[in-house]
Coordinates of N, CA and C in Angstrom, one line a residue:
M810 N 0.7 -1.1 0.0 CA -0.1 0.0 0.0 C 0.7 1.3 -0.1
E811 N 0.5 2.2 -0.5 CA 1.2 3.5 -0.9 C 0.8 4.3 0.4
R812 N 1.7 5.4 0.4 CA 1.2 6.2 2.0 C 0.0 6.8 1.9
R813 N -0.7 7.2 0.5 CA -1.8 8.2 0.6 C -2.8 7.0 1.0
S814 N -2.9 5.7 0.5 CA -4.0 4.6 0.8 C -4.0 4.5 2.4
K815 N -2.9 4.5 3.0 CA -2.7 4.3 4.6 C -3.5 5.5 5.0
I816 N -3.2 6.6 4.8 CA -3.8 7.6 5.5 C -5.4 7.4 5.3
I817 N -5.9 7.5 4.2 CA -7.3 7.5 4.1 C -8.0 6.3 4.7
L818 N -7.3 5.2 4.6 CA -7.8 3.9 5.5 C -7.9 4.3 6.9
G819 N -6.9 4.8 7.4 CA -6.6 5.2 8.8 C -7.9 6.5 9.1
F820 N -7.8 7.4 8.3 CA -8.9 8.4 8.6 C -10.5 7.8 8.6
L821 N -10.7 6.7 7.7 CA -12.0 6.2 7.7 C -12.3 5.2 8.9
I822 N -10.9 4.7 9.4 CA -11.2 3.8 10.7 C -11.6 4.7 11.7
A823 N -10.6 5.8 11.9 CA -11.1 6.9 12.9 C -12.5 7.5 12.9
V824 N -13.0 7.6 11.7 CA -14.3 8.4 12.0 C -15.3 7.1 12.1
L825 N -15.1 5.6 11.7 CA -16.0 4.7 12.1 C -16.1 4.4 13.6
V826 N -14.9 4.6 14.2 CA -14.6 4.4 15.6 C -15.4 5.8 16.5
G827 N -15.1 6.8 15.9 CA -15.9 8.1 16.3 C -17.5 7.8 16.2
I828 N -17.8 7.4 15.3 CA -19.5 7.3 15.2 C -19.7 5.9 16.4
I829 N -19.1 5.0 16.3 CA -19.3 4.1 17.3 C -19.5 4.6 18.9
V830 N -18.3 5.5 19.2 CA -18.4 5.8 20.5 C -19.4 6.9 20.7
T831 N -19.8 7.7 19.8 CA -20.7 8.6 20.2 C -22.0 8.0 20.3
E832 N -22.3 6.9 19.6 CA -23.6 6.2 19.6 C -23.8 5.8 21.1
I833 N -22.5 4.9 21.4 CA -22.5 4.3 22.9 C -22.7 5.4 24.1
V834 N -22.1 6.5 24.1 CA -22.1 7.5 25.0 C -23.2 8.4 25.0
R835 N -24.1 8.5 23.9 CA -25.1 9.5 24.0 C -26.4 9.1 24.7
P836 N -27.1 9.9 25.4 CA -28.3 9.5 26.3 C -29.5 8.8 25.7
R837 N -29.9 8.1 26.5 CA -31.1 7.6 25.9 C -32.2 8.2 25.9
P838 N -32.9 8.1 24.6 CA -34.2 9.2 24.2 C -35.3 9.2 25.4
I839 N -35.8 10.1 25.5 CA -37.2 10.3 26.5 C -38.4 9.2 26.1
N840 N -39.1 8.3 26.7 CA -39.9 7.7 26.4 C -41.6 8.6 26.6
W841 N -42.0 8.9 25.3 CA -43.2 9.8 25.6 C -44.5 8.9 25.3
R842 N -44.6 7.8 25.5 CA -45.7 7.0 25.3 C -46.4 7.1 26.4
P843 N -47.7 7.0 26.4 CA -48.7 7.3 27.6 C -48.5 6.0 28.3
S844 N -48.5 5.9 29.8 CA -48.6 4.8 30.5 C -49.4 5.0 31.6
Y845 N -50.3 4.1 31.7 CA -51.3 4.5 33.2 C -51.0 3.5 34.0
T846 N -49.7 3.0 34.5 CA -49.5 2.1 35.6 C -48.9 3.0 36.5
S847 N -49.1 2.5 37.8 CA -48.8 3.1 39.1 C -47.3 3.3 39.2
I848 N -46.7 2.6 38.7 CA -45.3 2.4 38.9 C -44.3 3.2 37.5
S849 N -44.8 3.6 36.8 CA -44.2 4.2 35.5 C -43.9 5.5 35.8
K850 N -42.6 5.9 35.7 CA -42.1 7.1 36.3 C -41.6 7.9 34.9
I851 N -42.2 7.4 33.6 CA -42.0 8.4 32.4 C -42.8 9.5 32.8
P852 N -42.6 10.5 31.5 CA -43.3 11.7 31.6 C -44.9 11.5 31.5
F853 N -45.5 10.7 31.0 CA -46.7 10.4 30.7 C -47.2 9.3 31.7
G854 N -46.3 8.8 32.4 CA -46.8 7.9 33.7 C -47.6 8.5 34.8
C855 N -48.2 7.4 35.6 CA -49.1 7.9 36.6 C -48.6 7.7 37.9
F856 N -47.1 7.7 38.2 CA -46.4 7.4 39.5 C -46.7 8.5 40.5
V857 N -46.6 9.8 40.1 CA -46.8 11.0 41.1 C -48.1 11.1 41.3
L858 N -49.1 10.7 40.3 CA -50.6 10.8 40.6 C -51.1 9.9 41.6
F859 N -50.5 8.6 41.4 CA -50.8 7.6 42.3 C -50.7 7.9 43.5
N860 N -49.4 8.4 44.0 CA -49.0 8.7 45.1 C -49.7 9.9 45.7
E861 N -50.3 10.8 45.2 CA -50.9 12.1 45.6 C -52.4 11.6 45.6
L862 N -52.9 10.8 45.2 CA -54.4 10.6 45.3 C -54.8 10.6 47.0
P863 N -54.2 10.1 47.8 CA -54.8 10.4 49.2 C -54.7 11.9 49.5
S864 N -54.0 12.7 49.3 CA -53.9 14.3 49.5 C -55.0 14.6 48.7
L865 N -55.4 14.4 47.6 CA -56.4 14.9 46.6 C -57.7 14.4 47.2
F866 N -57.7 13.4 47.5 CA -59.2 13.2 47.7 C -59.2 12.6 49.3
P867 N -58.9 13.2 50.5 CA -58.7 12.8 52.1 C -59.8 12.4 52.4
N868 N -61.2 12.4 51.9 CA -62.4 11.8 52.7 C -62.6 10.4 51.9
S869 N -62.1 10.2 51.0 CA -62.5 8.6 50.3 C -61.5 7.7 50.3
E870 N -62.0 6.6 50.0 CA -61.2 5.2 49.9 C -60.9 5.3 48.6
I871 N -59.5 5.1 48.6 CA -58.9 4.9 47.3 C -58.5 3.3 46.9
Q872 N -59.3 2.8 45.8 CA -59.2 1.5 45.4 C -58.4 0.9 44.4
S873 N -57.6 0.3 44.2 CA -56.8 0.0 43.1 C -57.2 -1.3 42.5
V874 N -57.5 -1.4 41.1 CA -58.1 -2.3 40.4 C -57.1 -2.9 39.4
E875 N -57.0 -4.2 39.3 CA -55.9 -4.6 38.3 C -56.8 -5.4 37.3
E876 N -58.0 -5.4 37.0 CA -58.7 -5.8 35.9 C -59.0 -4.6 35.1
S877 N -59.6 -5.0 33.6 CA -60.2 -4.0 32.7 C -61.0 -3.4 33.2
I878 N -61.3 -2.0 32.7 CA -62.4 -1.1 33.1 C -63.7 -1.6 32.6
Y879 N -63.8 -2.4 31.6 CA -65.2 -2.9 31.2 C -65.6 -3.9 32.3
D880 N -64.7 -5.1 32.8 CA -65.0 -5.8 33.8 C -65.5 -5.2 35.1
V881 N -64.9 -4.1 35.4 CA -65.2 -3.4 37.0 C -66.5 -2.7 36.5
L882 N -66.7 -1.9 35.7 CA -68.1 -1.3 35.4 C -69.2 -2.2 35.2
I883 N -69.1 -3.6 34.9 CA -70.0 -4.5 34.7 C -70.5 -4.8 36.4
K884 N -69.4 -5.4 37.0 CA -69.8 -6.1 38.4 C -70.3 -4.9 39.2
N885 N -69.9 -3.5 39.3 CA -70.2 -2.4 40.1 C -71.8 -2.2 39.8
D886 N -72.5 -1.8 40.9 CA -73.9 -1.5 40.8 C -74.0 -0.1 40.1
S887 N -74.8 0.3 39.2 CA -74.9 1.6 38.4 C -75.7 2.4 39.1
S888 N -76.8 1.9 40.1 CA -77.5 2.9 40.8 C -76.8 3.7 41.8
I889 N -75.8 3.5 42.3 CA -74.8 4.3 43.4 C -74.0 5.3 42.4
T890 N -74.2 6.5 42.9 CA -73.3 7.6 42.1 C -72.0 7.7 42.7
S891 N -71.0 7.4 41.6 CA -69.5 7.5 42.0 C -68.8 7.6 40.9
N892 N -67.6 8.0 40.8 CA -66.8 8.3 39.7 C -65.8 7.0 39.6

């Protein structure tokens, strides 16, 4: 190989290593998908809301439900007013 080819090859390898290093070092992108779980701490998660419910509704009982909203509404009596 002549000297010019070695310089070009070295430059290309340096650029490739630079790209790999910047991809490894960069921060993870923010997850903006909505999540309605009580443990999700992403921007549209409900962790803070779930922990603040007792202070928002001090005289009410907070009930966590693990089934779908459809099943819960079918089981509940609709003649009682509630949210």
